[in-house]
Amino acid sequence: QRSYDWETRTLGSDHPQTLGTLGNLCVCMQDCGKAVQALVLTQRCYDARMRTLGPDHADTWASLSGAATCMVALGKDLDAIPFLRKCLEAQTRIIGADHNSTLSTLNSLAASLRVTGSPDALALSLSAWEGRARALGPDNILTLTSLDNLAQAYLGNGDASRAAVLSRRALESCQNTLGTDHPTTLMCGNNLAQALLELETSSGLAEAQQLQQHAAETGRRTLGVGHPTTRMFDYNLTDVMTTRAAVRARRTAAQLGTDPAVAASQ
């Protein structure tokens, strides 16, 4: 913040160095959980870069993508989609569909489309994963993130079996390359648990509870109790435990010919 204020006074608000520092400030604010403030500054940076550099400059794309990232962090995926589409169109046209930056934008767009329930999410998720696997290799962390996103797209389409297979592949690769406590590994474990939750097999629900337990405990230790990701892990752990108990009650009731509520209390 201090560097940005000084450069604004001495170089001017539209100087490339000032805008670069403003972009870095936006990233820092977002990392600190200040997505609202980061969005305001990112949009200011984008407007200035559009005015001074033009729509096809790489720094302009970075600001456009940054604004979309802030929107996603605020749960505004629907608002982020037009920004991501515009950024993807420019990157594909200028640097090519297989460039890392283009694939990153494609992955983000696919994820936002999935969150909003768009039927286009699955095809774009598949393209993002295939592109990253081709460009970066199958075990790169970005490729594994795209693989897990693809699994979530299948889950959103009602194919929990396919989602579980892909999430398990992503989880095992993350465990081998990143370790069991890495944030990406934990998210893959969380997502596999969600697929297993949908399948409702006894062994799958037991594994889902173990995965969510590990994610929740590690989140509390490494991120803190109040972190949004930790809260999500805790919520999902409770959901798995509740579902597991309900499934047991239904199966017990079916065997005994009693009401599931009565079976659950026994």
PDB file of C-alpha atoms in Angstrom:
ATOM      1  CA  GLN A   1       0.000   0.000   0.000  1.00  0.00           C
ATOM      2  CA  ARG A   2       2.826   2.374   0.915  1.00  0.00           C
ATOM      3  CA  SER A   3       4.652   1.701  -2.372  1.00  0.00           C
ATOM      4  CA  TYR A   4       1.481   2.229  -4.381  1.00  0.00           C
ATOM      5  CA  ASP A   5       0.745   5.536  -2.622  1.00  0.00           C
ATOM      6  CA  TRP A   6       4.299   6.765  -3.219  1.00  0.00           C
ATOM      7  CA  GLU A   7       4.306   5.768  -6.903  1.00  0.00           C
ATOM      8  CA  THR A   8       0.906   7.379  -7.438  1.00  0.00           C
ATOM      9  CA  ARG A   9       2.289  10.671  -6.092  1.00  0.00           C
ATOM     10  CA  THR A  10       5.611  10.582  -7.931  1.00  0.00           C
ATOM     11  CA  LEU A  11       4.900   8.663 -11.177  1.00  0.00           C
ATOM     12  CA  GLY A  12       1.181   9.150 -11.627  1.00  0.00           C
ATOM     13  CA  SER A  13      -1.751   6.788 -11.283  1.00  0.00           C
ATOM     14  CA  ASP A  14      -1.517   5.513 -14.884  1.00  0.00           C
ATOM     15  CA  HIS A  15       2.227   4.770 -14.940  1.00  0.00           C
ATOM     16  CA  PRO A  16       2.948   1.081 -15.746  1.00  0.00           C
ATOM     17  CA  GLN A  17       5.010   0.683 -12.578  1.00  0.00           C
ATOM     18  CA  THR A  18       2.230   2.162 -10.449  1.00  0.00           C
ATOM     19  CA  LEU A  19      -0.323  -0.147 -12.037  1.00  0.00           C
ATOM     20  CA  GLY A  20       1.982  -3.119 -11.505  1.00  0.00           C
ATOM     21  CA  THR A  21       2.203  -2.296  -7.812  1.00  0.00           C
ATOM     22  CA  LEU A  22      -1.563  -1.827  -7.691  1.00  0.00           C
ATOM     23  CA  GLY A  23      -1.978  -5.296  -9.205  1.00  0.00           C
ATOM     24  CA  ASN A  24       0.326  -6.772  -6.552  1.00  0.00           C
ATOM     25  CA  LEU A  25      -1.634  -4.965  -3.843  1.00  0.00           C
ATOM     26  CA  CYS A  26      -4.840  -6.544  -5.179  1.00  0.00           C
ATOM     27  CA  VAL A  27      -3.317 -10.021  -4.956  1.00  0.00           C
ATOM     28  CA  CYS A  28      -2.142  -9.386  -1.377  1.00  0.00           C
ATOM     29  CA  MET A  29      -5.585  -8.170  -0.332  1.00  0.00           C
ATOM     30  CA  GLN A  30      -7.244 -11.200  -1.849  1.00  0.00           C
ATOM     31  CA  ASP A  31      -4.785 -13.539  -0.123  1.00  0.00           C
ATOM     32  CA  CYS A  32      -5.670 -11.833   3.166  1.00  0.00           C
ATOM     33  CA  GLY A  33      -9.351 -12.487   2.591  1.00  0.00           C
ATOM     34  CA  LYS A  34     -10.212  -8.901   1.639  1.00  0.00           C
ATOM     35  CA  ALA A  35     -11.965  -9.788  -1.606  1.00  0.00           C
ATOM     36  CA  VAL A  36     -14.313  -6.791  -1.589  1.00  0.00           C
ATOM     37  CA  GLN A  37     -11.472  -4.263  -1.372  1.00  0.00           C
ATOM     38  CA  ALA A  38      -9.416  -6.300  -3.834  1.00  0.00           C
ATOM     39  CA  LEU A  39     -12.253  -6.239  -6.374  1.00  0.00           C
ATOM     40  CA  VAL A  40     -12.572  -2.454  -6.218  1.00  0.00           C
ATOM     41  CA  LEU A  41      -8.835  -1.980  -6.767  1.00  0.00           C
ATOM     42  CA  THR A  42      -8.631  -4.652  -9.478  1.00  0.00           C
ATOM     43  CA  GLN A  43     -11.403  -2.989 -11.454  1.00  0.00           C
ATOM     44  CA  ARG A  44      -9.577   0.337 -11.090  1.00  0.00           C
ATOM     45  CA  CYS A  45      -6.396  -1.311 -12.378  1.00  0.00           C
ATOM     46  CA  TYR A  46      -8.269  -2.907 -15.279  1.00  0.00           C
ATOM     47  CA  ASP A  47      -9.862   0.389 -16.320  1.00  0.00           C
ATOM     48  CA  ALA A  48      -6.485   2.141 -16.267  1.00  0.00           C
ATOM     49  CA  ARG A  49      -4.768  -0.596 -18.254  1.00  0.00           C
ATOM     50  CA  MET A  50      -7.571  -0.645 -20.832  1.00  0.00           C
ATOM     51  CA  ARG A  51      -7.104   3.101 -21.229  1.00  0.00           C
ATOM     52  CA  THR A  52      -3.299   3.082 -21.415  1.00  0.00           C
ATOM     53  CA  LEU A  53      -2.356  -0.361 -22.800  1.00  0.00           C
ATOM     54  CA  GLY A  54      -5.421  -1.465 -24.750  1.00  0.00           C
ATOM     55  CA  PRO A  55      -7.569  -4.620 -24.514  1.00  0.00           C
ATOM     56  CA  ASP A  56      -5.014  -6.995 -26.043  1.00  0.00           C
ATOM     57  CA  HIS A  57      -2.116  -6.348 -23.646  1.00  0.00           C
ATOM     58  CA  ALA A  58      -1.140  -9.179 -21.275  1.00  0.00           C
ATOM     59  CA  ASP A  59      -1.353  -6.893 -18.220  1.00  0.00           C
ATOM     60  CA  THR A  60      -4.898  -5.959 -19.172  1.00  0.00           C
ATOM     61  CA  TRP A  61      -5.856  -9.641 -19.302  1.00  0.00           C
ATOM     62  CA  ALA A  62      -4.242 -10.142 -15.902  1.00  0.00           C
ATOM     63  CA  SER A  63      -6.420  -7.426 -14.389  1.00  0.00           C
ATOM     64  CA  LEU A  64      -9.513  -8.793 -16.109  1.00  0.00           C
ATOM     65  CA  SER A  65      -8.782 -12.275 -14.778  1.00  0.00           C
ATOM     66  CA  GLY A  66      -7.990 -10.835 -11.348  1.00  0.00           C
ATOM     67  CA  ALA A  67     -11.364  -9.095 -11.191  1.00  0.00           C
ATOM     68  CA  ALA A  68     -13.072 -12.383 -12.064  1.00  0.00           C
ATOM     69  CA  THR A  69     -11.098 -14.185  -9.349  1.00  0.00           C
ATOM     70  CA  CYS A  70     -12.289 -11.648  -6.763  1.00  0.00           C
ATOM     71  CA  MET A  71     -15.882 -12.123  -7.902  1.00  0.00           C
ATOM     72  CA  VAL A  72     -15.568 -15.892  -7.540  1.00  0.00           C
ATOM     73  CA  ALA A  73     -14.158 -15.442  -4.033  1.00  0.00           C
ATOM     74  CA  LEU A  74     -17.261 -13.402  -3.197  1.00  0.00           C
ATOM     75  CA  GLY A  75     -19.549 -16.105  -4.597  1.00  0.00           C
ATOM     76  CA  LYS A  76     -20.394 -14.045  -7.691  1.00  0.00           C
ATOM     77  CA  ASP A  77     -19.548 -16.664 -10.318  1.00  0.00           C
ATOM     78  CA  LEU A  78     -22.354 -15.474 -12.588  1.00  0.00           C
ATOM     79  CA  ASP A  79     -20.791 -11.992 -12.681  1.00  0.00           C
ATOM     80  CA  ALA A  80     -17.326 -13.457 -13.246  1.00  0.00           C
ATOM     81  CA  ILE A  81     -18.297 -15.469 -16.339  1.00  0.00           C
ATOM     82  CA  PRO A  82     -18.433 -12.537 -18.840  1.00  0.00           C
ATOM     83  CA  PHE A  83     -15.008 -11.333 -17.623  1.00  0.00           C
ATOM     84  CA  LEU A  84     -13.549 -14.814 -18.035  1.00  0.00           C
ATOM     85  CA  ARG A  85     -15.085 -15.264 -21.484  1.00  0.00           C
ATOM     86  CA  LYS A  86     -13.654 -11.936 -22.640  1.00  0.00           C
ATOM     87  CA  CYS A  87     -10.220 -12.810 -21.254  1.00  0.00           C
ATOM     88  CA  LEU A  88     -10.300 -16.291 -22.815  1.00  0.00           C
ATOM     89  CA  GLU A  89     -11.262 -14.923 -26.225  1.00  0.00           C
ATOM     90  CA  ALA A  90      -8.359 -12.459 -26.235  1.00  0.00           C
ATOM     91  CA  GLN A  91      -5.812 -15.006 -24.987  1.00  0.00           C
ATOM     92  CA  THR A  92      -6.893 -17.688 -27.457  1.00  0.00           C
ATOM     93  CA  ARG A  93      -6.653 -15.213 -30.326  1.00  0.00           C
ATOM     94  CA  ILE A  94      -3.292 -13.724 -29.376  1.00  0.00           C
ATOM     95  CA  ILE A  95      -1.213 -16.330 -27.520  1.00  0.00           C
ATOM     96  CA  GLY A  96      -3.000 -19.538 -28.509  1.00  0.00           C
ATOM     97  CA  ALA A  97      -5.305 -22.094 -26.916  1.00  0.00           C
ATOM     98  CA  ASP A  98      -2.467 -24.181 -25.409  1.00  0.00           C
ATOM     99  CA  HIS A  99      -0.695 -21.333 -23.595  1.00  0.00           C
ATOM    100  CA  ASN A 100      -0.588 -21.748 -19.804  1.00  0.00           C
ATOM    101  CA  SER A 101      -2.402 -18.452 -19.231  1.00  0.00           C
ATOM    102  CA  THR A 102      -5.157 -19.414 -21.671  1.00  0.00           C
ATOM    103  CA  LEU A 103      -5.582 -22.817 -20.040  1.00  0.00           C
ATOM    104  CA  SER A 104      -5.744 -21.193 -16.607  1.00  0.00           C
ATOM    105  CA  THR A 105      -8.562 -18.908 -17.762  1.00  0.00           C
ATOM    106  CA  LEU A 106     -10.330 -21.845 -19.415  1.00  0.00           C
ATOM    107  CA  ASN A 107     -10.126 -23.786 -16.154  1.00  0.00           C
ATOM    108  CA  SER A 108     -11.536 -20.857 -14.170  1.00  0.00           C
ATOM    109  CA  LEU A 109     -14.362 -20.371 -16.652  1.00  0.00           C
ATOM    110  CA  ALA A 110     -15.249 -24.068 -16.520  1.00  0.00           C
ATOM    111  CA  ALA A 111     -15.321 -23.953 -12.716  1.00  0.00           C
ATOM    112  CA  SER A 112     -17.621 -20.905 -12.642  1.00  0.00           C
ATOM    113  CA  LEU A 113     -19.911 -22.470 -15.248  1.00  0.00           C
ATOM    114  CA  ARG A 114     -20.085 -25.605 -13.100  1.00  0.00           C
ATOM    115  CA  VAL A 115     -21.029 -23.596 -10.015  1.00  0.00           C
ATOM    116  CA  THR A 116     -23.809 -21.854 -11.926  1.00  0.00           C
ATOM    117  CA  GLY A 117     -25.124 -25.126 -13.362  1.00  0.00           C
ATOM    118  CA  SER A 118     -24.259 -24.433 -16.991  1.00  0.00           C
ATOM    119  CA  PRO A 119     -24.394 -27.427 -19.374  1.00  0.00           C
ATOM    120  CA  ASP A 120     -21.156 -26.154 -20.966  1.00  0.00           C
ATOM    121  CA  ALA A 121     -19.139 -26.854 -17.816  1.00  0.00           C
ATOM    122  CA  LEU A 122     -18.321 -30.506 -18.522  1.00  0.00           C
ATOM    123  CA  ALA A 123     -16.950 -29.958 -22.035  1.00  0.00           C
ATOM    124  CA  LEU A 124     -14.810 -26.992 -20.960  1.00  0.00           C
ATOM    125  CA  SER A 125     -13.553 -28.836 -17.867  1.00  0.00           C
ATOM    126  CA  LEU A 126     -12.475 -31.711 -20.088  1.00  0.00           C
ATOM    127  CA  SER A 127     -10.705 -29.320 -22.487  1.00  0.00           C
ATOM    128  CA  ALA A 128      -8.878 -27.615 -19.609  1.00  0.00           C
ATOM    129  CA  TRP A 129      -7.652 -30.912 -18.171  1.00  0.00           C
ATOM    130  CA  GLU A 130      -6.577 -32.319 -21.537  1.00  0.00           C
ATOM    131  CA  GLY A 131      -4.776 -29.074 -22.413  1.00  0.00           C
ATOM    132  CA  ARG A 132      -2.887 -28.943 -19.133  1.00  0.00           C
ATOM    133  CA  ALA A 133      -2.013 -32.649 -19.240  1.00  0.00           C
ATOM    134  CA  ARG A 134      -0.600 -32.120 -22.733  1.00  0.00           C
ATOM    135  CA  ALA A 135       1.294 -28.918 -21.885  1.00  0.00           C
ATOM    136  CA  LEU A 136       2.377 -29.525 -18.284  1.00  0.00           C
ATOM    137  CA  GLY A 137       2.240 -33.287 -17.754  1.00  0.00           C
ATOM    138  CA  PRO A 138      -0.268 -35.413 -15.827  1.00  0.00           C
ATOM    139  CA  ASP A 139       1.221 -34.859 -12.350  1.00  0.00           C
ATOM    140  CA  ASN A 140       1.607 -31.080 -12.440  1.00  0.00           C
ATOM    141  CA  ILE A 141      -0.397 -29.424  -9.658  1.00  0.00           C
ATOM    142  CA  LEU A 142      -2.368 -27.352 -12.187  1.00  0.00           C
ATOM    143  CA  THR A 143      -3.215 -30.483 -14.189  1.00  0.00           C
ATOM    144  CA  LEU A 144      -4.360 -32.235 -11.022  1.00  0.00           C
ATOM    145  CA  THR A 145      -6.522 -29.247 -10.123  1.00  0.00           C
ATOM    146  CA  SER A 146      -8.138 -29.431 -13.563  1.00  0.00           C
ATOM    147  CA  LEU A 147      -8.648 -33.187 -13.171  1.00  0.00           C
ATOM    148  CA  ASP A 148     -10.424 -32.614  -9.870  1.00  0.00           C
ATOM    149  CA  ASN A 149     -12.531 -29.863 -11.446  1.00  0.00           C
ATOM    150  CA  LEU A 150     -13.486 -32.310 -14.192  1.00  0.00           C
ATOM    151  CA  ALA A 151     -14.567 -34.791 -11.536  1.00  0.00           C
ATOM    152  CA  GLN A 152     -16.761 -32.125  -9.964  1.00  0.00           C
ATOM    153  CA  ALA A 153     -18.302 -31.394 -13.353  1.00  0.00           C
ATOM    154  CA  TYR A 154     -19.258 -35.061 -13.692  1.00  0.00           C
ATOM    155  CA  LEU A 155     -20.704 -34.964 -10.176  1.00  0.00           C
ATOM    156  CA  GLY A 156     -22.737 -31.913 -11.104  1.00  0.00           C
ATOM    157  CA  ASN A 157     -24.070 -33.848 -14.102  1.00  0.00           C
ATOM    158  CA  GLY A 158     -25.243 -36.651 -11.820  1.00  0.00           C
ATOM    159  CA  ASP A 159     -22.432 -39.117 -12.626  1.00  0.00           C
ATOM    160  CA  ALA A 160     -21.090 -39.737  -9.118  1.00  0.00           C
ATOM    161  CA  SER A 161     -19.363 -42.995 -10.125  1.00  0.00           C
ATOM    162  CA  ARG A 162     -17.245 -41.289 -12.800  1.00  0.00           C
ATOM    163  CA  ALA A 163     -16.602 -38.366 -10.454  1.00  0.00           C
ATOM    164  CA  ALA A 164     -15.325 -40.722  -7.739  1.00  0.00           C
ATOM    165  CA  VAL A 165     -12.912 -42.431 -10.152  1.00  0.00           C
ATOM    166  CA  LEU A 166     -11.419 -39.137 -11.325  1.00  0.00           C
ATOM    167  CA  SER A 167     -11.300 -37.587  -7.847  1.00  0.00           C
ATOM    168  CA  ARG A 168      -9.513 -40.660  -6.517  1.00  0.00           C
ATOM    169  CA  ARG A 169      -6.952 -40.447  -9.324  1.00  0.00           C
ATOM    170  CA  ALA A 170      -6.373 -36.772  -8.533  1.00  0.00           C
ATOM    171  CA  LEU A 171      -6.131 -37.460  -4.795  1.00  0.00           C
ATOM    172  CA  GLU A 172      -3.611 -40.286  -5.164  1.00  0.00           C
ATOM    173  CA  SER A 173      -1.424 -38.196  -7.480  1.00  0.00           C
ATOM    174  CA  CYS A 174      -1.580 -35.234  -5.080  1.00  0.00           C
ATOM    175  CA  GLN A 175      -0.649 -37.434  -2.131  1.00  0.00           C
ATOM    176  CA  ASN A 176       2.360 -38.776  -4.031  1.00  0.00           C
ATOM    177  CA  THR A 177       3.598 -35.440  -5.388  1.00  0.00           C
ATOM    178  CA  LEU A 178       2.437 -32.843  -2.834  1.00  0.00           C
ATOM    179  CA  GLY A 179       1.941 -34.752   0.403  1.00  0.00           C
ATOM    180  CA  THR A 180      -1.154 -35.583   2.422  1.00  0.00           C
ATOM    181  CA  ASP A 181      -1.544 -32.163   4.065  1.00  0.00           C
ATOM    182  CA  HIS A 182      -1.174 -29.921   1.006  1.00  0.00           C
ATOM    183  CA  PRO A 183      -4.236 -27.678   0.416  1.00  0.00           C
ATOM    184  CA  THR A 184      -4.780 -29.145  -3.064  1.00  0.00           C
ATOM    185  CA  THR A 185      -4.609 -32.674  -1.647  1.00  0.00           C
ATOM    186  CA  LEU A 186      -7.130 -31.782   1.042  1.00  0.00           C
ATOM    187  CA  MET A 187      -9.511 -30.306  -1.531  1.00  0.00           C
ATOM    188  CA  CYS A 188      -9.240 -33.428  -3.689  1.00  0.00           C
ATOM    189  CA  GLY A 189     -10.010 -35.544  -0.628  1.00  0.00           C
ATOM    190  CA  ASN A 190     -12.979 -33.339   0.178  1.00  0.00           C
ATOM    191  CA  ASN A 191     -14.310 -33.672  -3.359  1.00  0.00           C
ATOM    192  CA  LEU A 192     -13.841 -37.446  -3.425  1.00  0.00           C
ATOM    193  CA  ALA A 193     -15.803 -37.601  -0.179  1.00  0.00           C
ATOM    194  CA  GLN A 194     -18.649 -35.677  -1.795  1.00  0.00           C
ATOM    195  CA  ALA A 195     -18.805 -38.168  -4.674  1.00  0.00           C
ATOM    196  CA  LEU A 196     -18.750 -41.111  -2.261  1.00  0.00           C
ATOM    197  CA  LEU A 197     -21.500 -39.420  -0.284  1.00  0.00           C
ATOM    198  CA  GLU A 198     -23.727 -39.477  -3.359  1.00  0.00           C
ATOM    199  CA  LEU A 199     -23.066 -43.192  -3.958  1.00  0.00           C
ATOM    200  CA  GLU A 200     -24.059 -44.097  -0.366  1.00  0.00           C
ATOM    201  CA  THR A 201     -22.242 -47.436  -0.127  1.00  0.00           C
ATOM    202  CA  SER A 202     -21.219 -48.494   3.385  1.00  0.00           C
ATOM    203  CA  SER A 203     -17.500 -48.644   2.553  1.00  0.00           C
ATOM    204  CA  GLY A 204     -17.700 -45.390   0.584  1.00  0.00           C
ATOM    205  CA  LEU A 205     -19.373 -43.506   3.429  1.00  0.00           C
ATOM    206  CA  ALA A 206     -16.766 -44.804   5.890  1.00  0.00           C
ATOM    207  CA  GLU A 207     -13.981 -43.619   3.593  1.00  0.00           C
ATOM    208  CA  ALA A 208     -15.750 -40.286   3.047  1.00  0.00           C
ATOM    209  CA  GLN A 209     -15.857 -39.705   6.800  1.00  0.00           C
ATOM    210  CA  GLN A 210     -12.141 -40.479   7.120  1.00  0.00           C
ATOM    211  CA  LEU A 211     -11.299 -38.080   4.281  1.00  0.00           C
ATOM    212  CA  GLN A 212     -13.420 -35.270   5.720  1.00  0.00           C
ATOM    213  CA  GLN A 213     -12.042 -35.879   9.212  1.00  0.00           C
ATOM    214  CA  HIS A 214      -8.482 -35.513   7.925  1.00  0.00           C
ATOM    215  CA  ALA A 215      -9.348 -32.398   5.901  1.00  0.00           C
ATOM    216  CA  ALA A 216     -11.129 -30.760   8.845  1.00  0.00           C
ATOM    217  CA  GLU A 217      -8.381 -31.532  11.367  1.00  0.00           C
ATOM    218  CA  THR A 218      -5.615 -30.389   9.008  1.00  0.00           C
ATOM    219  CA  GLY A 219      -7.566 -27.246   8.118  1.00  0.00           C
ATOM    220  CA  ARG A 220      -7.952 -26.301  11.768  1.00  0.00           C
ATOM    221  CA  ARG A 221      -4.250 -26.853  12.365  1.00  0.00           C
ATOM    222  CA  THR A 222      -2.855 -25.116   9.281  1.00  0.00           C
ATOM    223  CA  LEU A 223      -5.486 -22.535   8.309  1.00  0.00           C
ATOM    224  CA  GLY A 224      -7.228 -21.833  11.598  1.00  0.00           C
ATOM    225  CA  VAL A 225     -10.698 -22.600  12.907  1.00  0.00           C
ATOM    226  CA  GLY A 226     -12.326 -19.529  11.363  1.00  0.00           C
ATOM    227  CA  HIS A 227     -10.909 -19.894   7.844  1.00  0.00           C
ATOM    228  CA  PRO A 228     -13.627 -20.329   5.176  1.00  0.00           C
ATOM    229  CA  THR A 229     -12.033 -23.525   3.856  1.00  0.00           C
ATOM    230  CA  THR A 230     -11.843 -25.010   7.352  1.00  0.00           C
ATOM    231  CA  ARG A 231     -15.488 -24.140   7.959  1.00  0.00           C
ATOM    232  CA  MET A 232     -16.406 -25.856   4.685  1.00  0.00           C
ATOM    233  CA  PHE A 233     -14.484 -29.000   5.706  1.00  0.00           C
ATOM    234  CA  ASP A 234     -16.213 -28.993   9.111  1.00  0.00           C
ATOM    235  CA  TYR A 235     -19.632 -28.580   7.509  1.00  0.00           C
ATOM    236  CA  ASN A 236     -18.983 -31.399   5.049  1.00  0.00           C
ATOM    237  CA  LEU A 237     -17.742 -33.663   7.849  1.00  0.00           C
ATOM    238  CA  THR A 238     -20.997 -33.114   9.742  1.00  0.00           C
ATOM    239  CA  ASP A 239     -22.940 -33.772   6.537  1.00  0.00           C
ATOM    240  CA  VAL A 240     -21.130 -37.074   5.942  1.00  0.00           C
ATOM    241  CA  MET A 241     -21.682 -38.210   9.530  1.00  0.00           C
ATOM    242  CA  THR A 242     -25.374 -37.304   9.341  1.00  0.00           C
ATOM    243  CA  THR A 243     -25.830 -39.090   6.021  1.00  0.00           C
ATOM    244  CA  ARG A 244     -23.962 -42.151   7.254  1.00  0.00           C
ATOM    245  CA  ALA A 245     -26.221 -42.372  10.308  1.00  0.00           C
ATOM    246  CA  ALA A 246     -29.342 -41.945   8.158  1.00  0.00           C
ATOM    247  CA  VAL A 247     -28.244 -44.677   5.730  1.00  0.00           C
ATOM    248  CA  ARG A 248     -27.554 -47.049   8.627  1.00  0.00           C
ATOM    249  CA  ALA A 249     -31.010 -46.302  10.040  1.00  0.00           C
ATOM    250  CA  ARG A 250     -32.703 -46.974   6.705  1.00  0.00           C
ATOM    251  CA  ARG A 251     -30.908 -50.276   6.276  1.00  0.00           C
ATOM    252  CA  THR A 252     -31.608 -51.356   9.839  1.00  0.00           C
ATOM    253  CA  ALA A 253     -35.271 -50.408   9.420  1.00  0.00           C
ATOM    254  CA  ALA A 254     -35.476 -52.423   6.213  1.00  0.00           C
ATOM    255  CA  GLN A 255     -34.044 -55.452   7.978  1.00  0.00           C
ATOM    256  CA  LEU A 256     -36.294 -55.110  11.035  1.00  0.00           C
ATOM    257  CA  GLY A 257     -39.368 -53.811   9.245  1.00  0.00           C
ATOM    258  CA  THR A 258     -39.499 -50.741  11.506  1.00  0.00           C
ATOM    259  CA  ASP A 259     -39.590 -46.985  11.039  1.00  0.00           C
ATOM    260  CA  PRO A 260     -36.142 -45.504  10.173  1.00  0.00           C
ATOM    261  CA  ALA A 261     -36.499 -42.905  12.946  1.00  0.00           C
ATOM    262  CA  VAL A 262     -36.992 -45.692  15.479  1.00  0.00           C
ATOM    263  CA  ALA A 263     -34.026 -47.602  14.079  1.00  0.00           C
ATOM    264  CA  ALA A 264     -31.819 -44.497  14.289  1.00  0.00           C
ATOM    265  CA  SER A 265     -32.584 -44.104  17.997  1.00  0.00           C
ATOM    266  CA  GLN A 266     -31.702 -47.696  18.817  1.00  0.00           C
TER     267      GLN A 266
END
